[in-house]
mmCIF file of C-alpha atoms in Angstrom:
data_model
loop_
_atom_site.group_PDB
_atom_site.id
_atom_site.type_symbol
_atom_site.label_atom_id
_atom_site.label_comp_id
_atom_site.label_asym_id
_atom_site.label_seq_id
_atom_site.Cartn_x
_atom_site.Cartn_y
_atom_site.Cartn_z
ATOM 1 C CA UNK A 1 67.316 3.630 -4.532
ATOM 2 C CA UNK A 2 63.949 2.332 -5.694
ATOM 3 C CA UNK A 3 62.930 1.889 -9.068
ATOM 4 C CA UNK A 4 59.531 2.773 -10.625
ATOM 5 C CA UNK A 5 58.520 -0.975 -11.025
ATOM 6 C CA UNK A 6 59.416 -1.782 -7.380
ATOM 7 C CA UNK A 7 57.350 1.159 -6.266
ATOM 8 C CA UNK A 8 54.382 -0.107 -8.378
ATOM 9 C CA UNK A 9 54.738 -3.453 -6.956
ATOM 10 C CA UNK A 10 54.776 -2.354 -3.340
ATOM 11 C CA UNK A 11 51.684 -0.114 -4.037
ATOM 12 C CA UNK A 12 49.985 -3.048 -5.422
ATOM 13 C CA UNK A 13 50.645 -5.430 -2.573
ATOM 14 C CA UNK A 14 49.466 -2.824 -0.154
ATOM 15 C CA UNK A 15 46.280 -2.543 -2.217
ATOM 16 C CA UNK A 16 45.758 -6.213 -2.407
ATOM 17 C CA UNK A 17 46.096 -6.547 1.399
ATOM 18 C CA UNK A 18 43.928 -3.528 2.188
ATOM 19 C CA UNK A 19 40.503 -4.774 3.402
ATOM 20 C CA UNK A 20 38.869 -1.445 4.304
ATOM 21 C CA UNK A 21 36.279 -1.256 1.603
ATOM 22 C CA UNK A 22 35.483 -4.846 1.031
ATOM 23 C CA UNK A 23 31.869 -4.401 2.228
ATOM 24 C CA UNK A 24 31.179 -1.548 0.016
ATOM 25 C CA UNK A 25 32.650 -3.262 -2.774
ATOM 26 C CA UNK A 26 30.549 -6.461 -2.161
ATOM 27 C CA UNK A 27 27.354 -4.297 -1.819
ATOM 28 C CA UNK A 28 28.102 -2.545 -5.145
ATOM 29 C CA UNK A 29 28.428 -5.782 -6.923
ATOM 30 C CA UNK A 30 25.470 -7.654 -5.319
ATOM 31 C CA UNK A 31 22.899 -4.977 -4.779
ATOM 32 C CA UNK A 32 21.778 -4.535 -8.464
ATOM 33 C CA UNK A 33 21.377 -8.305 -8.747
ATOM 34 C CA UNK A 34 19.269 -8.527 -5.569
ATOM 35 C CA UNK A 35 17.154 -5.787 -6.431
ATOM 36 C CA UNK A 36 16.660 -7.016 -9.953
ATOM 37 C CA UNK A 37 15.536 -10.283 -8.563
ATOM 38 C CA UNK A 38 13.034 -8.600 -6.121
ATOM 39 C CA UNK A 39 11.648 -6.210 -8.870
ATOM 40 C CA UNK A 40 11.250 -9.225 -11.224
ATOM 41 C CA UNK A 41 9.484 -11.180 -8.551
ATOM 42 C CA UNK A 42 7.201 -8.445 -8.047
ATOM 43 C CA UNK A 43 6.406 -8.028 -11.657
ATOM 44 C CA UNK A 44 5.806 -11.797 -12.226
ATOM 45 C CA UNK A 45 3.565 -11.839 -9.255
ATOM 46 C CA UNK A 46 1.492 -9.024 -10.927
ATOM 47 C CA UNK A 47 1.516 -10.849 -14.216
ATOM 48 C CA UNK A 48 0.237 -14.044 -12.404
ATOM 49 C CA UNK A 49 -2.531 -12.032 -10.654
ATOM 50 C CA UNK A 50 -3.660 -10.473 -13.735
ATOM 51 C CA UNK A 51 -3.904 -13.856 -15.477
ATOM 52 C CA UNK A 52 -5.854 -15.211 -12.599
ATOM 53 C CA UNK A 53 -8.260 -12.315 -12.537
ATOM 54 C CA UNK A 54 -8.880 -12.640 -16.236
ATOM 55 C CA UNK A 55 -9.519 -16.310 -16.198
ATOM 56 C CA UNK A 56 -11.728 -15.938 -13.027
ATOM 57 C CA UNK A 57 -13.919 -13.313 -14.765
ATOM 58 C CA UNK A 58 -14.463 -15.560 -17.657
ATOM 59 C CA UNK A 59 -15.183 -18.562 -15.691
ATOM 60 C CA UNK A 60 -17.594 -16.581 -13.290
ATOM 61 C CA UNK A 61 -19.636 -15.126 -16.157
ATOM 62 C CA UNK A 62 -19.887 -18.671 -17.820
ATOM 63 C CA UNK A 63 -20.923 -20.052 -14.582
ATOM 64 C CA UNK A 64 -23.722 -17.545 -14.070
ATOM 65 C CA UNK A 65 -24.829 -17.953 -17.664
ATOM 66 C CA UNK A 66 -25.062 -21.841 -17.092
ATOM 67 C CA UNK A 67 -27.475 -21.195 -14.097
ATOM 68 C CA UNK A 68 -29.446 -18.554 -15.848
ATOM 69 C CA UNK A 69 -30.326 -19.998 -19.326
ATOM 70 C CA UNK A 70 -32.258 -16.923 -20.392
ATOM 71 C CA UNK A 71 -29.359 -14.476 -19.930
ATOM 72 C CA UNK A 72 -28.411 -12.245 -22.937
ATOM 73 C CA UNK A 73 -24.875 -11.997 -24.204
ATOM 74 C CA UNK A 74 -24.733 -8.371 -23.006
ATOM 75 C CA UNK A 75 -25.712 -9.324 -19.495
ATOM 76 C CA UNK A 76 -22.738 -11.845 -19.572
ATOM 77 C CA UNK A 77 -20.273 -9.240 -20.961
ATOM 78 C CA UNK A 78 -21.353 -6.816 -18.165
ATOM 79 C CA UNK A 79 -20.875 -9.509 -15.570
ATOM 80 C CA UNK A 80 -17.468 -10.302 -16.902
ATOM 81 C CA UNK A 81 -16.443 -6.548 -16.821
ATOM 82 C CA UNK A 82 -17.601 -6.404 -13.365
ATOM 83 C CA UNK A 83 -15.407 -9.524 -12.327
ATOM 84 C CA UNK A 84 -12.329 -7.817 -13.576
ATOM 85 C CA UNK A 85 -11.047 -6.530 -10.175
ATOM 86 C CA UNK A 86 -7.812 -4.839 -9.521
ATOM 87 C CA UNK A 87 -6.933 -4.345 -13.113
ATOM 88 C CA UNK A 88 -6.757 -1.295 -15.481
ATOM 89 C CA UNK A 89 -10.070 -1.191 -17.317
ATOM 90 C CA UNK A 90 -8.275 0.920 -20.090
ATOM 91 C CA UNK A 91 -6.064 -2.201 -21.066
ATOM 92 C CA UNK A 92 -9.086 -4.528 -21.622
ATOM 93 C CA UNK A 93 -8.862 -5.302 -25.352
ATOM 94 C CA UNK A 94 -12.072 -7.351 -25.695
ATOM 95 C CA UNK A 95 -14.798 -9.315 -23.993
ATOM 96 C CA UNK A 96 -16.207 -11.668 -26.488
ATOM 97 C CA UNK A 97 -19.222 -13.595 -25.554
ATOM 98 C CA UNK A 98 -20.918 -16.147 -27.988
ATOM 99 C CA UNK A 99 -23.826 -18.098 -27.088
ATOM 100 C CA UNK A 100 -25.695 -19.629 -30.192
ATOM 101 C CA UNK A 101 -28.754 -21.584 -29.574
ATOM 102 C CA UNK A 102 -28.897 -24.948 -31.368
ATOM 103 C CA UNK A 103 -32.532 -24.966 -32.964
ATOM 104 C CA UNK A 104 -32.765 -28.729 -33.111
ATOM 105 C CA UNK A 105 -32.620 -29.492 -29.277
ATOM 106 C CA UNK A 106 -32.712 -25.922 -27.832
ATOM 107 C CA UNK A 107 -29.380 -26.348 -26.226
ATOM 108 C CA UNK A 108 -26.957 -23.521 -25.958
ATOM 109 C CA UNK A 109 -23.134 -23.307 -25.790
ATOM 110 C CA UNK A 110 -21.659 -20.198 -24.275
ATOM 111 C CA UNK A 111 -18.163 -19.111 -24.773
ATOM 112 C CA UNK A 112 -16.540 -16.156 -22.910
ATOM 113 C CA UNK A 113 -13.066 -14.787 -23.865
ATOM 114 C CA UNK A 114 -11.311 -11.880 -22.229
ATOM 115 C CA UNK A 115 -8.366 -10.334 -23.738
ATOM 116 C CA UNK A 116 -6.066 -7.960 -21.738
ATOM 117 C CA UNK A 117 -2.890 -6.148 -22.445
ATOM 118 C CA UNK A 118 -0.461 -6.474 -19.594
ATOM 119 C CA UNK A 119 2.296 -4.045 -19.248
ATOM 120 C CA UNK A 120 5.150 -3.970 -16.678
ATOM 121 C CA UNK A 121 4.992 -0.830 -14.453
ATOM 122 C CA UNK A 122 8.406 -0.888 -12.784
ATOM 123 C CA UNK A 123 11.509 0.635 -14.469
ATOM 124 C CA UNK A 124 14.153 -1.804 -15.860
ATOM 125 C CA UNK A 125 11.332 -4.055 -17.404
ATOM 126 C CA UNK A 126 10.584 -4.541 -21.019
ATOM 127 C CA UNK A 127 8.369 -1.871 -22.448
ATOM 128 C CA UNK A 128 6.419 -4.278 -24.526
ATOM 129 C CA UNK A 129 2.702 -5.250 -23.981
ATOM 130 C CA UNK A 130 1.987 -8.966 -23.133
ATOM 131 C CA UNK A 131 -1.329 -10.260 -24.059
ATOM 132 C CA UNK A 132 -3.168 -12.137 -21.388
ATOM 133 C CA UNK A 133 -6.406 -14.144 -22.209
ATOM 134 C CA UNK A 134 -8.848 -15.993 -20.198
ATOM 135 C CA UNK A 135 -11.453 -18.312 -21.837
ATOM 136 C CA UNK A 136 -14.281 -20.364 -20.554
ATOM 137 C CA UNK A 137 -16.994 -22.515 -22.213
ATOM 138 C CA UNK A 138 -20.179 -23.887 -20.800
ATOM 139 C CA UNK A 139 -23.056 -26.000 -22.009
ATOM 140 C CA UNK A 140 -26.586 -24.800 -21.160
ATOM 141 C CA UNK A 141 -29.666 -27.031 -21.303
ATOM 142 C CA UNK A 142 -32.900 -25.360 -20.658
ATOM 143 C CA UNK A 143 -34.773 -26.499 -17.595
ATOM 144 C CA UNK A 144 -37.936 -28.457 -18.147
ATOM 145 C CA UNK A 145 -40.970 -26.396 -17.744
ATOM 146 C CA UNK A 146 -42.014 -25.839 -14.116
ATOM 147 C CA UNK A 147 -39.045 -27.840 -12.871
ATOM 148 C CA UNK A 148 -36.872 -24.914 -11.771
ATOM 149 C CA UNK A 149 -37.659 -21.388 -10.979
ATOM 150 C CA UNK A 150 -36.273 -18.768 -13.407
ATOM 151 C CA UNK A 151 -33.316 -16.859 -11.894
ATOM 152 C CA UNK A 152 -34.093 -13.208 -11.447
ATOM 153 C CA UNK A 153 -32.340 -10.227 -10.041
ATOM 154 C CA UNK A 154 -28.830 -9.077 -10.280
ATOM 155 C CA UNK A 155 -25.986 -11.549 -9.888
ATOM 156 C CA UNK A 156 -24.095 -11.616 -6.576
ATOM 157 C CA UNK A 157 -20.417 -11.593 -6.465
ATOM 158 C CA UNK A 158 -17.624 -10.077 -8.377
ATOM 159 C CA UNK A 159 -18.047 -6.537 -6.894
ATOM 160 C CA UNK A 160 -21.800 -6.640 -7.261
ATOM 161 C CA UNK A 161 -24.092 -6.348 -4.377
#
């Protein structure tokens, strides 16, 4: 005659030795961790790409302004917007361009700052917006009269032809 506790012990021993569903159990435990790591790596790659694009746009616009002393702030802003490739233009917060001319020595310092709101696109990621900024500064010295030709025409690069 078997007792209830003996039956339970036998059942637990059989269950403990049973190896039929070990692979399914391992998959069920490890798949969410692995998928979370893959999705996290994809999103961090997107964030790094966005940071690179925003910084590149600010630097490229500053470089063009350094070469072309007579460029207006609106032209620099337009060039910066053209260099923001592969990101959502609706999430651009601001493109701030400042270029005051020093009246004493006729030099000019130009500063370009781009602000972008990055948001994760895949599920299971935070819903909050992460601000990404890129800044660049350049120092412009006017060319001596007759020493260098004036740069004319549309700038090449950053999606412009």
